[in-house]
Tab-separated table of C-alpha atoms in Angstrom:
chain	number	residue	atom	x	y	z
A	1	UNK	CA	-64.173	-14.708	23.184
A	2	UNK	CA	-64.026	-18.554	23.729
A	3	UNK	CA	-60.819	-20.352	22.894
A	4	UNK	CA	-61.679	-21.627	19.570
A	5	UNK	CA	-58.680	-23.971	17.691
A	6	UNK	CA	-59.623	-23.343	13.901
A	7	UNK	CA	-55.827	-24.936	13.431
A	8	UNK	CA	-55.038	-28.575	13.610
A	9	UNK	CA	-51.452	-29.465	14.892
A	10	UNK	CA	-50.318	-29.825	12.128
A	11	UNK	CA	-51.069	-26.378	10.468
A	12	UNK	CA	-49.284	-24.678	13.763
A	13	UNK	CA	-46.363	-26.896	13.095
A	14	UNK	CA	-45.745	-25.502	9.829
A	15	UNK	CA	-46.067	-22.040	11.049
A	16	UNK	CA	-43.678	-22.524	13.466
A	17	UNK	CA	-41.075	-24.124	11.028
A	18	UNK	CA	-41.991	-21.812	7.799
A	19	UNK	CA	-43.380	-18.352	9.259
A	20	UNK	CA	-45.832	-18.517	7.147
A	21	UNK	CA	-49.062	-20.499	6.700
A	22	UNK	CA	-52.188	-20.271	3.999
A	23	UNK	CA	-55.466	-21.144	5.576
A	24	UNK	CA	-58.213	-22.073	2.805
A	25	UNK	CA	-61.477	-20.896	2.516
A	26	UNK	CA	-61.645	-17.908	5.145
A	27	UNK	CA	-64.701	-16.631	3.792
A	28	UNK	CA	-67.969	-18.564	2.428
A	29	UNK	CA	-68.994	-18.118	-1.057
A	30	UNK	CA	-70.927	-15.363	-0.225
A	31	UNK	CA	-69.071	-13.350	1.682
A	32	UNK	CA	-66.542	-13.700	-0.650
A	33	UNK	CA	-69.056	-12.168	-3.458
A	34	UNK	CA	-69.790	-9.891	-1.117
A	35	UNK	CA	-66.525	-8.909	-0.815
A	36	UNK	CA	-66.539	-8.372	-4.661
A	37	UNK	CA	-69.231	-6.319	-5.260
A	38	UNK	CA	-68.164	-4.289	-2.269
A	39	UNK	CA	-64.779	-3.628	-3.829
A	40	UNK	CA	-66.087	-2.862	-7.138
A	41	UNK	CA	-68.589	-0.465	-5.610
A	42	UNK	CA	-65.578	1.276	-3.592
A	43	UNK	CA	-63.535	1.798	-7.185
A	44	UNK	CA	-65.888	2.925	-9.309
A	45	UNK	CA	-68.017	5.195	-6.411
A	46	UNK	CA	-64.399	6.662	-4.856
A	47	UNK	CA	-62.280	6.836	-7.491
A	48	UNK	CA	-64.645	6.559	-10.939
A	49	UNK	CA	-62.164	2.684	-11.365
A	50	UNK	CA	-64.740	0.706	-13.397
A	51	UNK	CA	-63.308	-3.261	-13.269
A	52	UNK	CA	-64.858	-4.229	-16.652
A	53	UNK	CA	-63.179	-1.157	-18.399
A	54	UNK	CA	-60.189	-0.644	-16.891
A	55	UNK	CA	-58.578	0.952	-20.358
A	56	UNK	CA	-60.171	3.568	-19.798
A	57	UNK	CA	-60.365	4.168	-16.095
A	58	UNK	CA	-57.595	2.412	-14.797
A	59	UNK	CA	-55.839	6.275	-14.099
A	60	UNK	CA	-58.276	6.942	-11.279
A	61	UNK	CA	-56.306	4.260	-9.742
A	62	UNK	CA	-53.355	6.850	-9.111
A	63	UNK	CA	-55.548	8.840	-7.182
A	64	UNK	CA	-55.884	5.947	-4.500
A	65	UNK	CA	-52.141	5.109	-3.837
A	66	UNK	CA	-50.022	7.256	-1.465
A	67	UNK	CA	-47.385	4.377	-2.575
A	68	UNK	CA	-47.098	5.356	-5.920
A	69	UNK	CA	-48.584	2.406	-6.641
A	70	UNK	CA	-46.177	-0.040	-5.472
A	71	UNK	CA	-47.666	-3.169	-4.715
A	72	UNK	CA	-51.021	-2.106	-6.043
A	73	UNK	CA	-51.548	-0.939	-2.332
A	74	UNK	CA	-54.540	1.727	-2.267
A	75	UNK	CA	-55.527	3.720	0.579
A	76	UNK	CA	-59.198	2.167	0.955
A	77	UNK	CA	-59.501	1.909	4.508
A	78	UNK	CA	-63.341	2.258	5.996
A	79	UNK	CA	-65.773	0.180	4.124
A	80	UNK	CA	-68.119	-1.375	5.630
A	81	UNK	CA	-67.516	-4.509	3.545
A	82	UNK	CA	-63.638	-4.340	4.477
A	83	UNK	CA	-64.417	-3.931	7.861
A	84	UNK	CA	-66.208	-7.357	8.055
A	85	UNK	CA	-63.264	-9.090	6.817
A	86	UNK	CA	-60.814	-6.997	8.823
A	87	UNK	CA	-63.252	-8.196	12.420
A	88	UNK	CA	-63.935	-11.727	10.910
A	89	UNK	CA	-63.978	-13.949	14.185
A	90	UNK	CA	-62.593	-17.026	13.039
A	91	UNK	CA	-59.380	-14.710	11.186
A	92	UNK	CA	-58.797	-13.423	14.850
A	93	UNK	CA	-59.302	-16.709	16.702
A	94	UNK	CA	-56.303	-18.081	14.289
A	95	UNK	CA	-54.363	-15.287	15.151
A	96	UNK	CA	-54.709	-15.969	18.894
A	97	UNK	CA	-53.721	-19.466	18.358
A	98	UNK	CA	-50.309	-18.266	16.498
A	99	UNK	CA	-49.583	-16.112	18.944
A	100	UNK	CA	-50.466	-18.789	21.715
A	101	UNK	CA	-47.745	-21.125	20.264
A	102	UNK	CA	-45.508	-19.135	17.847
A	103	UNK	CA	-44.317	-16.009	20.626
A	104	UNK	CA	-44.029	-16.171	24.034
A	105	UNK	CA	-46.807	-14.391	26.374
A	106	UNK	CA	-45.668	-15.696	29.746
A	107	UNK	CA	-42.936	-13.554	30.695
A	108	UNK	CA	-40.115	-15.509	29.625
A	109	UNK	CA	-36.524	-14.238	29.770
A	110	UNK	CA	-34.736	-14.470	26.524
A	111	UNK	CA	-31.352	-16.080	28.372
A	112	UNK	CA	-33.951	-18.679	29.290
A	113	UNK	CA	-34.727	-19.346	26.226
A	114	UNK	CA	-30.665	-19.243	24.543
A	115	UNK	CA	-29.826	-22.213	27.058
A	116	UNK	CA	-27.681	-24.454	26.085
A	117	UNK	CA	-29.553	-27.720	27.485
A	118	UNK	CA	-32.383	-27.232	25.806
A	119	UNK	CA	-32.609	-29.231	23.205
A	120	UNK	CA	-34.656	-27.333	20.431
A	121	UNK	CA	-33.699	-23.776	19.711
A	122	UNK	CA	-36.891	-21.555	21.283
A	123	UNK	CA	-35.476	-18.192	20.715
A	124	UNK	CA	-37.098	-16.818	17.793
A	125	UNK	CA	-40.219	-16.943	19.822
A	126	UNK	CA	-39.155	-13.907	22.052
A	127	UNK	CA	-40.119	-10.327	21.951
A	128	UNK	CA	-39.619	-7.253	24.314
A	129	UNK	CA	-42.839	-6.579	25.236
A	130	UNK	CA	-43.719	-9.276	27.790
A	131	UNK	CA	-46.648	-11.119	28.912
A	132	UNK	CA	-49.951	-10.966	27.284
A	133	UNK	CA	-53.309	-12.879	27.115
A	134	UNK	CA	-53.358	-14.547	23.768
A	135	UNK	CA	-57.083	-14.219	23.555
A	136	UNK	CA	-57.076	-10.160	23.547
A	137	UNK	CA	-55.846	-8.213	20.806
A	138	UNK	CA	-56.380	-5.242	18.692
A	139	UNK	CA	-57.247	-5.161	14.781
A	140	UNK	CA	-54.790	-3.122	12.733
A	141	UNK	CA	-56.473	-1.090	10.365
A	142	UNK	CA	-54.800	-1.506	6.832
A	143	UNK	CA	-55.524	-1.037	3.078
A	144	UNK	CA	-56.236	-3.020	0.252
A	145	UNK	CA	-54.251	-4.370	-2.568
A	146	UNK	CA	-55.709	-4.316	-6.319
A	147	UNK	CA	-52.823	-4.547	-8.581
A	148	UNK	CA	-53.859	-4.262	-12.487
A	149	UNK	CA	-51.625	-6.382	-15.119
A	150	UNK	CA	-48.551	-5.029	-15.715
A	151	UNK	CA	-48.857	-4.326	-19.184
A	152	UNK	CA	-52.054	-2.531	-18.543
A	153	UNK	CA	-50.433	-0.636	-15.789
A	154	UNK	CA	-47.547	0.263	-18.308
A	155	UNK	CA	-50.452	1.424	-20.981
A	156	UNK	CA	-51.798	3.767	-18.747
A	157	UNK	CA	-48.502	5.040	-17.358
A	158	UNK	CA	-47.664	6.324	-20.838
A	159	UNK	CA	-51.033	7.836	-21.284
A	160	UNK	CA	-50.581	10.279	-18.368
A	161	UNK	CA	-49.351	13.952	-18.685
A	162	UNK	CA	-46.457	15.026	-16.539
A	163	UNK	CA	-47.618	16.710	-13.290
A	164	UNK	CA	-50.964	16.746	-14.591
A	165	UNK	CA	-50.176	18.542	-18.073
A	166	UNK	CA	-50.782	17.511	-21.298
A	167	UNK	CA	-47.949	16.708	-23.763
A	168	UNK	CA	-48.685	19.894	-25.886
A	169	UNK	CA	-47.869	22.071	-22.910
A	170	UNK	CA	-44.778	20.241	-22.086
A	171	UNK	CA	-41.414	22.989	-22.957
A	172	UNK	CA	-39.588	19.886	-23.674
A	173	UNK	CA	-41.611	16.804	-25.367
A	174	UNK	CA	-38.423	14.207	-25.298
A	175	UNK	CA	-38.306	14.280	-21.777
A	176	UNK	CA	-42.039	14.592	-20.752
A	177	UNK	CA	-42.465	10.875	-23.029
A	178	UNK	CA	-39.659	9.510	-21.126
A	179	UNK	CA	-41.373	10.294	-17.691
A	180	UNK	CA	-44.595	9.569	-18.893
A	181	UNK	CA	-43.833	5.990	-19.954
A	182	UNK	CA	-43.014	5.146	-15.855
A	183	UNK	CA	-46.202	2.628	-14.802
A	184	UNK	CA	-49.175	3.736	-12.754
A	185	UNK	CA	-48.407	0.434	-10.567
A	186	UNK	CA	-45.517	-0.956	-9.827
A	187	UNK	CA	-43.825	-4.900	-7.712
A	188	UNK	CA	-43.386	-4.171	-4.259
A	189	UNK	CA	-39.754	-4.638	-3.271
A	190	UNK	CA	-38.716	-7.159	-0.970
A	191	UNK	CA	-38.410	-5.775	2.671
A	192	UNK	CA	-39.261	-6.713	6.289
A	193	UNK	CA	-41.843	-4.585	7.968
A	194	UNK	CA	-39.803	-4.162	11.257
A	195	UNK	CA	-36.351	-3.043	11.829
A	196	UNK	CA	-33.676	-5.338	12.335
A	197	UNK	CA	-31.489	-3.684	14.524
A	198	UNK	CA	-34.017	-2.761	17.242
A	199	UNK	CA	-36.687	-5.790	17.033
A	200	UNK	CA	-34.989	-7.311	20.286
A	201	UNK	CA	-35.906	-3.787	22.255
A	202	UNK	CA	-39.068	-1.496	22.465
A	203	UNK	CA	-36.891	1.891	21.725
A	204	UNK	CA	-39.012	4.320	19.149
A	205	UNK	CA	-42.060	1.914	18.963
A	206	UNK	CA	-45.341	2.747	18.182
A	207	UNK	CA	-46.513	-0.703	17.957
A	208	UNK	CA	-45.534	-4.624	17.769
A	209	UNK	CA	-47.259	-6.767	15.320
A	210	UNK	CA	-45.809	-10.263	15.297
A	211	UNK	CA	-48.186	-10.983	12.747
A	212	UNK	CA	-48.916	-9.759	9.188
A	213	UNK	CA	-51.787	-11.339	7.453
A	214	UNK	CA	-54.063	-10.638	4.031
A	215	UNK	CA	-57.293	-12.398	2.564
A	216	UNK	CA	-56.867	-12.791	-0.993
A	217	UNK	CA	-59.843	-11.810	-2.748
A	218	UNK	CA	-58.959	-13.561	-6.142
A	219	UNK	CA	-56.927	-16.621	-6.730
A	220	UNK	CA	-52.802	-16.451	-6.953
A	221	UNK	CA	-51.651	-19.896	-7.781
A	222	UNK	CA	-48.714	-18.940	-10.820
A	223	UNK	CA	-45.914	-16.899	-10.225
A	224	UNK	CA	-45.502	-13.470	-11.813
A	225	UNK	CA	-48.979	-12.819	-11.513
A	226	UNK	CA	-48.456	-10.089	-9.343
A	227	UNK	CA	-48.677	-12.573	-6.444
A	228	UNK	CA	-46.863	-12.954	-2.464
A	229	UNK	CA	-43.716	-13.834	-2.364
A	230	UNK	CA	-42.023	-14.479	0.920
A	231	UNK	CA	-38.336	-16.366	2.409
A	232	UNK	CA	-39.856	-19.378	4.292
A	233	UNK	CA	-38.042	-20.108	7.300
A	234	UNK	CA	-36.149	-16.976	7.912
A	235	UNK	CA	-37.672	-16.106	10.923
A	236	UNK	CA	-35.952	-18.418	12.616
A	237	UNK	CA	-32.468	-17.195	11.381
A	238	UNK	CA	-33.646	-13.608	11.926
A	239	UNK	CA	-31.632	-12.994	14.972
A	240	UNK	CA	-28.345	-14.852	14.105
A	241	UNK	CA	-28.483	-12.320	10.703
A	242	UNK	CA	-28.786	-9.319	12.767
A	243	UNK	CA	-26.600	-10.106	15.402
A	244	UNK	CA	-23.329	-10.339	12.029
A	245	UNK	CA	-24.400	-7.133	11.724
A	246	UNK	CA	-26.378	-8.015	7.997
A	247	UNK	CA	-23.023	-8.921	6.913
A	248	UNK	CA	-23.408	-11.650	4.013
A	249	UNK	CA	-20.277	-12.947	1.569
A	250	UNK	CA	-20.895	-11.002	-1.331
A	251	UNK	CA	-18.846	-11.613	-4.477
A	252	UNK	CA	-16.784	-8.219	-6.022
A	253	UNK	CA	-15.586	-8.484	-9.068
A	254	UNK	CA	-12.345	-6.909	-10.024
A	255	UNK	CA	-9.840	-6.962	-13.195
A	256	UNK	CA	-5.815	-7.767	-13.148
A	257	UNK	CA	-4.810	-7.114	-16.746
A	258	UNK	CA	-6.835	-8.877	-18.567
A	259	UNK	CA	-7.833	-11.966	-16.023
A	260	UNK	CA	-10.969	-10.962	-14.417
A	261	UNK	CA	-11.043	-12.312	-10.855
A	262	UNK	CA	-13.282	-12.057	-7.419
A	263	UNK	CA	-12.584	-11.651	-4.106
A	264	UNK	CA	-15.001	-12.074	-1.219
A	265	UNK	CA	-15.545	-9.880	1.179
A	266	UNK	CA	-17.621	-9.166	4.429
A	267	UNK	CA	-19.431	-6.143	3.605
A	268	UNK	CA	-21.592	-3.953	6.263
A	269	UNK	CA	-25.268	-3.327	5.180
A	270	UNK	CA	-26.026	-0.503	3.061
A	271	UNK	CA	-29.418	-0.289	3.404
A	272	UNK	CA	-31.161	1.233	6.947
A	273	UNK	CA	-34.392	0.912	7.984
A	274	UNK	CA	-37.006	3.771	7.404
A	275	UNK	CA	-39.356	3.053	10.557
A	276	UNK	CA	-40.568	-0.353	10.784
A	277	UNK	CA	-39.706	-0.463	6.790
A	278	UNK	CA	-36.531	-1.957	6.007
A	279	UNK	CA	-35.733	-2.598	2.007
A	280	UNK	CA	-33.709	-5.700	1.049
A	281	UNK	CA	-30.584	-4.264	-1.008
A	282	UNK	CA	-30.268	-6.134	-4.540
A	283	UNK	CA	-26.854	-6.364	-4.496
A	284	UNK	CA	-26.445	-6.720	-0.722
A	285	UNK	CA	-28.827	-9.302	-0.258
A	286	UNK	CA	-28.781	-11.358	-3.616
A	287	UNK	CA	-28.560	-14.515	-1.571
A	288	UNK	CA	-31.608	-13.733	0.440
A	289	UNK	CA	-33.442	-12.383	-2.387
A	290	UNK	CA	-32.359	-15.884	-4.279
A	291	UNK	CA	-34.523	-17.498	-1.904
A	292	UNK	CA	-37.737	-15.591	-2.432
A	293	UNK	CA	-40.905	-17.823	-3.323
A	294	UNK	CA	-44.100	-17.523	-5.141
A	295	UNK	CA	-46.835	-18.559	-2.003
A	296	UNK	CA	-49.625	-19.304	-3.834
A	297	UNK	CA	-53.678	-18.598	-2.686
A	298	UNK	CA	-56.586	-19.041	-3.585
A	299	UNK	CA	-59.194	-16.594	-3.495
A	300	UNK	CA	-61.444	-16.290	-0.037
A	301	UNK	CA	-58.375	-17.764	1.385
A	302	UNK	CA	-55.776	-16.241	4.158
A	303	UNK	CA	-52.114	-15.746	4.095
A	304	UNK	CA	-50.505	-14.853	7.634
A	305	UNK	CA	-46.498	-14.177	8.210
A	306	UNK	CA	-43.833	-13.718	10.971
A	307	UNK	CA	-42.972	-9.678	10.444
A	308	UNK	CA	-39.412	-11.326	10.401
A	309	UNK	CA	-40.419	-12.993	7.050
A	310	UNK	CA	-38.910	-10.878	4.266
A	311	UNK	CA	-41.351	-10.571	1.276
A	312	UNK	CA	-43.403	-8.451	-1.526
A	313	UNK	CA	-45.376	-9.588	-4.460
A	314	UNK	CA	-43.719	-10.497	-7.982
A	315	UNK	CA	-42.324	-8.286	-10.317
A	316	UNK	CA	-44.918	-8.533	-12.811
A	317	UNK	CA	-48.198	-9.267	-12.848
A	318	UNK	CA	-48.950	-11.290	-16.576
A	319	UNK	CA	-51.985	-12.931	-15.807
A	320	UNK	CA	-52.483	-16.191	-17.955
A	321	UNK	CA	-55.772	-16.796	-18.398
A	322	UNK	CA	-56.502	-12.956	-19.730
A	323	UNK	CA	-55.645	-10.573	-21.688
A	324	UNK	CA	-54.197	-7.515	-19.919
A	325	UNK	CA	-57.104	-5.570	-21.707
A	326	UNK	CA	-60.263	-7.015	-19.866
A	327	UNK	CA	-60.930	-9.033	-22.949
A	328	UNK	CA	-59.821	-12.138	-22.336
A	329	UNK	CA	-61.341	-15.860	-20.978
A	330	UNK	CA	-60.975	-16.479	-17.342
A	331	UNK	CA	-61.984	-19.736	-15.344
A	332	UNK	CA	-62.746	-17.920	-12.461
A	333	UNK	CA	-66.275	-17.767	-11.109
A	334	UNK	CA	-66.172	-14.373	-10.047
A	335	UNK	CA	-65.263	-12.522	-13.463
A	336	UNK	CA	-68.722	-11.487	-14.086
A	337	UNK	CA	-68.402	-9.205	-10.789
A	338	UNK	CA	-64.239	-8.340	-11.277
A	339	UNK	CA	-64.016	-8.754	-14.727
A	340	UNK	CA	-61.499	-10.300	-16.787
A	341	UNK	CA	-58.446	-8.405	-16.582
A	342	UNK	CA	-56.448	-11.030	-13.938
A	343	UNK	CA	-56.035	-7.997	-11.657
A	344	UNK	CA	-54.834	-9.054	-8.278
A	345	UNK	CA	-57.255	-8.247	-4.925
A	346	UNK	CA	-56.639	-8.451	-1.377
A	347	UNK	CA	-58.063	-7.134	1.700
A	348	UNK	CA	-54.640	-6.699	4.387
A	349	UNK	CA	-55.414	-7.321	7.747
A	350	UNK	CA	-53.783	-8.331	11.028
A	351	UNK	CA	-54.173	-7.870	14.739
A	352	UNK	CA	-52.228	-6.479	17.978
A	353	UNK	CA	-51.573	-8.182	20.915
A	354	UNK	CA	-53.124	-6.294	24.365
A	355	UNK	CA	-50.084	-5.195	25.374
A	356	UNK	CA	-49.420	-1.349	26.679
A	357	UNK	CA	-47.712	0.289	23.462
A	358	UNK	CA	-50.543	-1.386	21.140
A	359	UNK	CA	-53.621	-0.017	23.822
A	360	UNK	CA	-52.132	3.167	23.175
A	361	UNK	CA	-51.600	2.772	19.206
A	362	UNK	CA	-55.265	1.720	19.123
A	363	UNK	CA	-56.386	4.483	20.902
A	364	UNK	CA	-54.930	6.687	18.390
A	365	UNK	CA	-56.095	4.665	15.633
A	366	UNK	CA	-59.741	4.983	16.909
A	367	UNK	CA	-59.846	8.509	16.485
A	368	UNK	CA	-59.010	8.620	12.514
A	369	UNK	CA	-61.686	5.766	12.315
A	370	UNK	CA	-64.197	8.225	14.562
A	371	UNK	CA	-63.575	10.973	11.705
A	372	UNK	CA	-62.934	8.769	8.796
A	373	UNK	CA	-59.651	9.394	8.091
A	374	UNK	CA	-56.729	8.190	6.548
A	375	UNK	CA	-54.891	6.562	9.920
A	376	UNK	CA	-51.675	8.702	10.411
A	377	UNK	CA	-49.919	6.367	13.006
A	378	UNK	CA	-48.677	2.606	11.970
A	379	UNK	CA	-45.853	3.553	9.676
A	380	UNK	CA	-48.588	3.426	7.034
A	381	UNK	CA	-46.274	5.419	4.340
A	382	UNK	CA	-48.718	7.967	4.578
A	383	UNK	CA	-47.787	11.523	3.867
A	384	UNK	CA	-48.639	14.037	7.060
A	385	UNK	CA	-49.475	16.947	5.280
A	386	UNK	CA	-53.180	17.249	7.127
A	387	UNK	CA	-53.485	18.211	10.695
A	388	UNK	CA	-53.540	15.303	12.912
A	389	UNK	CA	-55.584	14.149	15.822
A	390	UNK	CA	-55.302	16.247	18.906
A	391	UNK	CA	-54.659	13.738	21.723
A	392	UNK	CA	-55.224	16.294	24.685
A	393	UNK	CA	-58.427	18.149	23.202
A	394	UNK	CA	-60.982	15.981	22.237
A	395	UNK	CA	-60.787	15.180	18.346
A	396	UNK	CA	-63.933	15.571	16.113
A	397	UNK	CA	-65.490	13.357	12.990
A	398	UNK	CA	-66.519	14.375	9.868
A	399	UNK	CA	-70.240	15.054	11.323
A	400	UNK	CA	-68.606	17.315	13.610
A	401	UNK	CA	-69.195	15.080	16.583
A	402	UNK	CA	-66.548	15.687	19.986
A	403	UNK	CA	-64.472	12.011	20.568
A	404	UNK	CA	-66.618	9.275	21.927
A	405	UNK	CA	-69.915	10.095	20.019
A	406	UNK	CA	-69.967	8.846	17.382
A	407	UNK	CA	-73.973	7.178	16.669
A	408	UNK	CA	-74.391	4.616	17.988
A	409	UNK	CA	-76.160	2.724	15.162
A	410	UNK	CA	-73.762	3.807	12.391
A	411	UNK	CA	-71.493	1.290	15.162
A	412	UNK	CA	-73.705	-1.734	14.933
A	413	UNK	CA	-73.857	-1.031	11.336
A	414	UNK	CA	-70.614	-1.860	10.607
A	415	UNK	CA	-68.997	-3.388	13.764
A	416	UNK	CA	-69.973	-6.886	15.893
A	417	UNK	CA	-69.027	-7.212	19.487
A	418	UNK	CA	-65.852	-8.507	18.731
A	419	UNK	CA	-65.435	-5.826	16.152
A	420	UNK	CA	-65.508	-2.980	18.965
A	421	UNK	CA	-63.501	-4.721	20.820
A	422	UNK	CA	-61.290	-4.955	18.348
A	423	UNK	CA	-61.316	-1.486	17.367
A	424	UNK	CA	-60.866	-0.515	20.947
A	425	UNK	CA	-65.025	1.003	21.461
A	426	UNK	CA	-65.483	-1.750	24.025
A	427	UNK	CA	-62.744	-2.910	26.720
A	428	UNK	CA	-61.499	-6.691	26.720
């Protein structure tokens, strides 16, 4: 791949400084509408989700999430039209420049960098893994987002019969309303997607992916519209925060008589990290959480983030410019094709660096993409109740076809040059 720059100085700058940087206008007009009708197809063919009548169909929803909704994050993994966006050239060729001059792939020793002459603090650009060519990576197969409005979501919630039973069969109706009323979708927490305490080594690894990136298929400009939120910045204090063990000054409250006082205390972390998922603790980590932002986007446009970043998306999504029916107005030129509901769309997406534990990770990943699976490796919160792929005897597909044959056509269909590279078909 030639060593395109898609970022001027300037935009590399502010990645390095904030850990996060919005690109505009990823995708044309019309791959954006592409995009569109592709997702609306994938709904209402998959899951029987029709966009313009969500009321009614929004439950199918549930049927798509191995989250339990949070985040609005649905298991849609293999469309063609998500594919395109997941290979798009110019998303890769910024993620080679980030990696380029945001982590170091020569080698470097992390002392090195921690000396005390130099004059600019380089530190939070090392990893374990070592040196890498910046221009070879791996795509990371992920899902999609499409969160409804929360009121909508809460609508629907209460609709739905407890473990699949309606009300009238329920032995006790008080507390079958109470768990019905619980929302099909939910905010996603803030969290890392790493885990602090071992980030600095490769122990229990499946994969390292500096990078986390989504293109926003609709535009996100007001907060609490179900939108990314993200702690700019913290990458570069990442290390310092691990290394006081998480501690933070939190504030206890306590009462002598009837003076109530506080007392501050240094207080270990509660809260451990479940794979490369690590939840921020509300009490814990007020301050951080304090600092959270609403990172706005529009739609066609790209979001990328240091994995050191904490974020989520807002705790509600109360889209302005609709109502939380589908009957509203909307400015947007796409509502014709999404409708009007202000439901939140992304496609996520991010890449690998060529290094050895992410060859391997893609060679497992190819498999569940040769059978159209659900991927099973990537700390994807996906539950492992199916068998999985069998690494020493050849795997099959859906078709029945043994590992390595799958058509050759069906291939170009849905996958460039760079795209098999990507996926790992074709060596670098």
């Amino acid at each position: 791949m030639p060593d395109e720059a898609p970022l001027t100085p300037q935009q590399i700058a502010s990645y390095l400084r904030e850990g996060i940087l919005v690109v505009d206008n990823l995708l044309s007009p019309e791959e954006l509408s592409s995009a569109h009708h592709g997702l609306v197809q994938t709904l209402r063919g998959d899951y029987g989700v029709d966009v313009h009548h969500l009321e009614e169909t929004g439950h199918g929803l549930m049927g798509a999430s191995s989250t339990n909704g949070a985040g609005g994050v649905l298991d849609v993994f293999y469309p063609e039209w998500k594919m395109k966006i997941a290979t798009n050239e110019t998303l890769f060729q910024i993620t080679c420049q980030l990696w380029k001059a945001a982590y170091c792939h020569d080698g470097e020793e992390l002392e090195d960098l921690l000396d005390c002459d130099v004059v600019e603090d380089k530190s939070y650009k090392w990893h374990p893994f070592g040196a890498f060519d910046c221009n070879r990576g791996y795509m990371y197969i992920d899902r999609i987002g499409y969160r409804i409005p929360t009121a909508l979501a809460e609508r629907i919630g209460k609709q739905q019969p407890k473990n699949g039973q309606h009300q009238c069969n329920s032995t006790n109706s008080n507390q079958s309303k109470k768990l019905r009323k619980r929302p099909i979708q939910r905010s996603l927490t803030p969290h890392f997607d790493c885990c602090p305490e071992s980030y600095h080594n490769t122990t229990n690894k499946g994969k390292w992916r500096p990078i986390q990136c989504f293109v926003s298929l609709t535009d996100n400009l007001q907060p609490n519209t179900g939108g990314f939120e993200a702690v700019p910045g913290f990458h570069r204090e990442f290390r310092s925060w691990v290394e006081s063990g998480r501690k933070s000054m939190s504030t206890t409250p306590h009462r002598d008589g009837d003076e109530e006082q506080s007392e501050e205390q240094q207080q270990p972390h509660p809260q451990p990290c479940v794979g490369e998922y690590t939840h921020l603790n509300p009490t814990h980590d007020r301050e951080l959480i304090r600092r959270i932002q609403h990172i706005p986007v529009k739609a066609g446009s790209v979001v990328f983030w240091d994995n050191r970043i904490p974020h989520g998306n807002s705790y509600r999504n109360d889209p302005p410019l609709a109502d939380d029916d589908g009957g509203g107005e909307t400015n947007s030129d796409y509502s014709k094709i999404l409708g009007t509901s202000g439901s939140r769309a992304v496609v996520y997406c991010s890449f690998l660096p060529d290094v050895d534990i992410n060859r391997i990770f893609v060679g497992k990943q190819l498999q569940y993409w040769k059978m159209k699976r659900s991927p099973r490796v990537g700390d994807r919160w996906i539950k492992q109740e199916d068998e999985g792929v069998d690494e020493k005897e050849g795997a099959f597909d859906a078709k029945g076809k043994q590992d390595g044959e799958v058509e050759k056509n069906e291939v170009q269909l849905q996958l460039t040059d760079l795209g098999q590279r990507l996926i790992g078909l074709l060596e670098w």
